[in-house]
PDB file of C-alpha atoms in Angstrom:
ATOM      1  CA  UNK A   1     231.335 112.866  32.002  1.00  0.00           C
ATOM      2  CA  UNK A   2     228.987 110.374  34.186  1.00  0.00           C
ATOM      3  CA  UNK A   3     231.071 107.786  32.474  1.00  0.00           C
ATOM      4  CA  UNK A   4     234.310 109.304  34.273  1.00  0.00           C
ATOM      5  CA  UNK A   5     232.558 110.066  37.025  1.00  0.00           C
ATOM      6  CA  UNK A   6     231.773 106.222  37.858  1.00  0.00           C
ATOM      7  CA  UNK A   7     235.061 104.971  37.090  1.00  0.00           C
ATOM      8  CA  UNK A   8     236.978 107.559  39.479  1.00  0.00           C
ATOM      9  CA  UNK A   9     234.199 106.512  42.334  1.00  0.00           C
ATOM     10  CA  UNK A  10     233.264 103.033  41.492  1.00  0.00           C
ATOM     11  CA  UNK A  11     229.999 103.291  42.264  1.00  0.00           C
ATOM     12  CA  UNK A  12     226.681 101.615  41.008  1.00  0.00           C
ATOM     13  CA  UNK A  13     225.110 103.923  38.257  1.00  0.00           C
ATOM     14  CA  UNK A  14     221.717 102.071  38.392  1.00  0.00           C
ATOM     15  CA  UNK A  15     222.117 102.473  42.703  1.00  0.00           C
ATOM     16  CA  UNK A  16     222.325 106.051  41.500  1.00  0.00           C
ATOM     17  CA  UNK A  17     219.476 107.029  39.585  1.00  0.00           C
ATOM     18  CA  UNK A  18     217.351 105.253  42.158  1.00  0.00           C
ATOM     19  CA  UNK A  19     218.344 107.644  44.788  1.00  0.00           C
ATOM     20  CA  UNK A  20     218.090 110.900  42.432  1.00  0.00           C
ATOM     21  CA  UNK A  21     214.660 109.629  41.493  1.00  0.00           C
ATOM     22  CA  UNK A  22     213.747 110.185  45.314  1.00  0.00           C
ATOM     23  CA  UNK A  23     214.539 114.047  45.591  1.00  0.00           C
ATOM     24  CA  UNK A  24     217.445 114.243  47.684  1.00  0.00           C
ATOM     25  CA  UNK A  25     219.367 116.949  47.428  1.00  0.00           C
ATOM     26  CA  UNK A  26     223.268 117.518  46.500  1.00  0.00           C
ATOM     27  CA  UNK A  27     224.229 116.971  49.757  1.00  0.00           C
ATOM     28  CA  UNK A  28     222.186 113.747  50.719  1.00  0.00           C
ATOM     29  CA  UNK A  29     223.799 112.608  47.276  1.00  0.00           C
ATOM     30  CA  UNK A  30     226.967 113.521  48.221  1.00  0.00           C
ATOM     31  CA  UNK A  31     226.875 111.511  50.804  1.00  0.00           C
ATOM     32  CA  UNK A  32     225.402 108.646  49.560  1.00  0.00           C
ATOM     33  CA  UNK A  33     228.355 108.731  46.982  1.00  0.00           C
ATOM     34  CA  UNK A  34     230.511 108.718  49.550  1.00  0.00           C
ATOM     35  CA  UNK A  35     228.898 105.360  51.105  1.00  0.00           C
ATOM     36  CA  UNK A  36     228.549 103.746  47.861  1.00  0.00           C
ATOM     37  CA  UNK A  37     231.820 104.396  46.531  1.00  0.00           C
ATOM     38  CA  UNK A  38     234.283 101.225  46.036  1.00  0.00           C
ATOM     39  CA  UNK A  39     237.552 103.475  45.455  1.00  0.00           C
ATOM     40  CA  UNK A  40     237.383 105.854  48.687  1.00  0.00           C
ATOM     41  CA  UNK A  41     239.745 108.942  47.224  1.00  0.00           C
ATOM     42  CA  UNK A  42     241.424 111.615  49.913  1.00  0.00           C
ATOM     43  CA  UNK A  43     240.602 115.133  49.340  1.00  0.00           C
ATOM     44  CA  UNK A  44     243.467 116.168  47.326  1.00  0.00           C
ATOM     45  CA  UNK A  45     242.792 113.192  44.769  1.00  0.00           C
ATOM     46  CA  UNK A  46     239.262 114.921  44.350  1.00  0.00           C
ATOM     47  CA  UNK A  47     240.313 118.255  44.130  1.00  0.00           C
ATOM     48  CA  UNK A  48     243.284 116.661  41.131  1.00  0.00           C
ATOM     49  CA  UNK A  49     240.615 114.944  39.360  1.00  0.00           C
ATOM     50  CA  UNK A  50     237.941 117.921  39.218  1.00  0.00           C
ATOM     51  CA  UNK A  51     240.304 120.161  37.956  1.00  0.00           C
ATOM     52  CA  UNK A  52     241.263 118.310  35.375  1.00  0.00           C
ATOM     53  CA  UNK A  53     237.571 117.329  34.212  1.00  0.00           C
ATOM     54  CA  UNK A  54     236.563 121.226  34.428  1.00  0.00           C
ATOM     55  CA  UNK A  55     239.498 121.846  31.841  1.00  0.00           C
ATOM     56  CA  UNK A  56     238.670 118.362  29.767  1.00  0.00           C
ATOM     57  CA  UNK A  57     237.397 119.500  26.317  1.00  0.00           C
ATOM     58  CA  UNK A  58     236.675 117.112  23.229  1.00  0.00           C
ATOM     59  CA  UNK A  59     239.255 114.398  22.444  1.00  0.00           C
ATOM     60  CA  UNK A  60     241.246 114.956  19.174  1.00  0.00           C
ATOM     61  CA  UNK A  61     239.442 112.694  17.053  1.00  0.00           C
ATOM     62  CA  UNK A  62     237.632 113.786  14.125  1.00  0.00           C
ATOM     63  CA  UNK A  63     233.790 111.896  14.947  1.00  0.00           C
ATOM     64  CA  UNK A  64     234.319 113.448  19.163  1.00  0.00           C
ATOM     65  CA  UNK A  65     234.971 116.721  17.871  1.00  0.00           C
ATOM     66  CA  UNK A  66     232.382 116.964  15.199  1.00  0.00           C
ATOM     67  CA  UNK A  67     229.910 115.858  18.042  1.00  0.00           C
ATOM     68  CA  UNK A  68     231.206 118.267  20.506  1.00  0.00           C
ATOM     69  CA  UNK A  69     230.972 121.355  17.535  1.00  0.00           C
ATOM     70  CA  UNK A  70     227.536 120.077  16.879  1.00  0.00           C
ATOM     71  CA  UNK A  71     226.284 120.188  20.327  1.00  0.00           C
ATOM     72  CA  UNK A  72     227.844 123.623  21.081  1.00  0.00           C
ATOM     73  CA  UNK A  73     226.128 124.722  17.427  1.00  0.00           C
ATOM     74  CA  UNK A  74     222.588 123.846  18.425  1.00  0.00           C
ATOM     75  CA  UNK A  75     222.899 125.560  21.983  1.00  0.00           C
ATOM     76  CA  UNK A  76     224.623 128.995  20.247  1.00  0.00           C
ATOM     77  CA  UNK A  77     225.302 130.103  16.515  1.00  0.00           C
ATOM     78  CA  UNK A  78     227.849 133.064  18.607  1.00  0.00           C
ATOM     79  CA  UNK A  79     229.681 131.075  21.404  1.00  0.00           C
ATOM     80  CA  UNK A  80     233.033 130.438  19.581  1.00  0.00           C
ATOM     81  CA  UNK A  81     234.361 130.557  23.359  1.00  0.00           C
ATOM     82  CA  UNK A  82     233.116 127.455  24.450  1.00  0.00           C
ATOM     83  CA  UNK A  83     236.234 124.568  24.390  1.00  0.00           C
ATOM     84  CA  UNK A  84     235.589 122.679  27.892  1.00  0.00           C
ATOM     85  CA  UNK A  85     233.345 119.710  28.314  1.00  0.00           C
ATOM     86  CA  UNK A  86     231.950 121.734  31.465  1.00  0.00           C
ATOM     87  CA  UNK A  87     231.603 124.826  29.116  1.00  0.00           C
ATOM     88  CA  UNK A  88     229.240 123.167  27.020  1.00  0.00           C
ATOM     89  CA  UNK A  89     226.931 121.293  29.507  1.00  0.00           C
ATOM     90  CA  UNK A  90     226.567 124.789  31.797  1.00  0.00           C
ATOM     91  CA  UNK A  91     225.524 126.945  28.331  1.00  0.00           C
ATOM     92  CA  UNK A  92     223.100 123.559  27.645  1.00  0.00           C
ATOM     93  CA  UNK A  93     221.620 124.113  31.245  1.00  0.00           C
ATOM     94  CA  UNK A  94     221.269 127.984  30.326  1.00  0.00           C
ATOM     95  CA  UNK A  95     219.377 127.512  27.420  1.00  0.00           C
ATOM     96  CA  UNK A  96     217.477 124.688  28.569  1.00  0.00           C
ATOM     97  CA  UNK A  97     216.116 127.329  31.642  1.00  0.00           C
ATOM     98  CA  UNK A  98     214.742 129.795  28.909  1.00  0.00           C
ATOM     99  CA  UNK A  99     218.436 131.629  28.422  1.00  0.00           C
ATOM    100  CA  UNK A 100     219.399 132.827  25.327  1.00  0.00           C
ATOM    101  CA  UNK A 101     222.964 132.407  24.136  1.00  0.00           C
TER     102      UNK A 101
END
């Protein structure tokens, strides 16, 4: 999703992680995204394009969704609901914070 993420914005991924690695929060990030960005995008195009990334699963091909059934398996043996992208990486963060799915 990063990947996505830095081709809608156009921004510098290694600019980035510099500024994450000095504890700003989500809005001081925001922001900084905002300054950074080479493609500046209108608030409807943002709203378009996060919609569409919350409902983005796996792509059809056989190796992306063997990768994407794999990493839902090792989160949860009983979480046949999971289909999005965003699905999977929000039951990873529970389960990385001592959840159990």
């Amino acid at each position: 999703m990063d990947q996505h993420l830095i081709q809608f914005l156009g921004f510098d991924p290694d600019a980035l992680l510099k500024e994450l690695a000095t504890g700003k929060g989500d809005w001081e990030i925001i922001q900084w995204l905002q300054a950074h960005s080479k493609t500046a995008r209108a608030p409807w195009e943002i709203e378009a394009w996060l919609a569409s990334m919350e409902r983005r699963g796996p792509d059809s091909d056989p190796e992306t969704l063997e990768f994407f059934s794999e990493y839902v398996g090792k989160l949860s043996k009983i979480r046949g609901d999971i289909k999005t992208w965003f699905e999977a990486i929000e039951l990873d963060d529970y389960v990385s914070f001592g959840g159990k799915a």
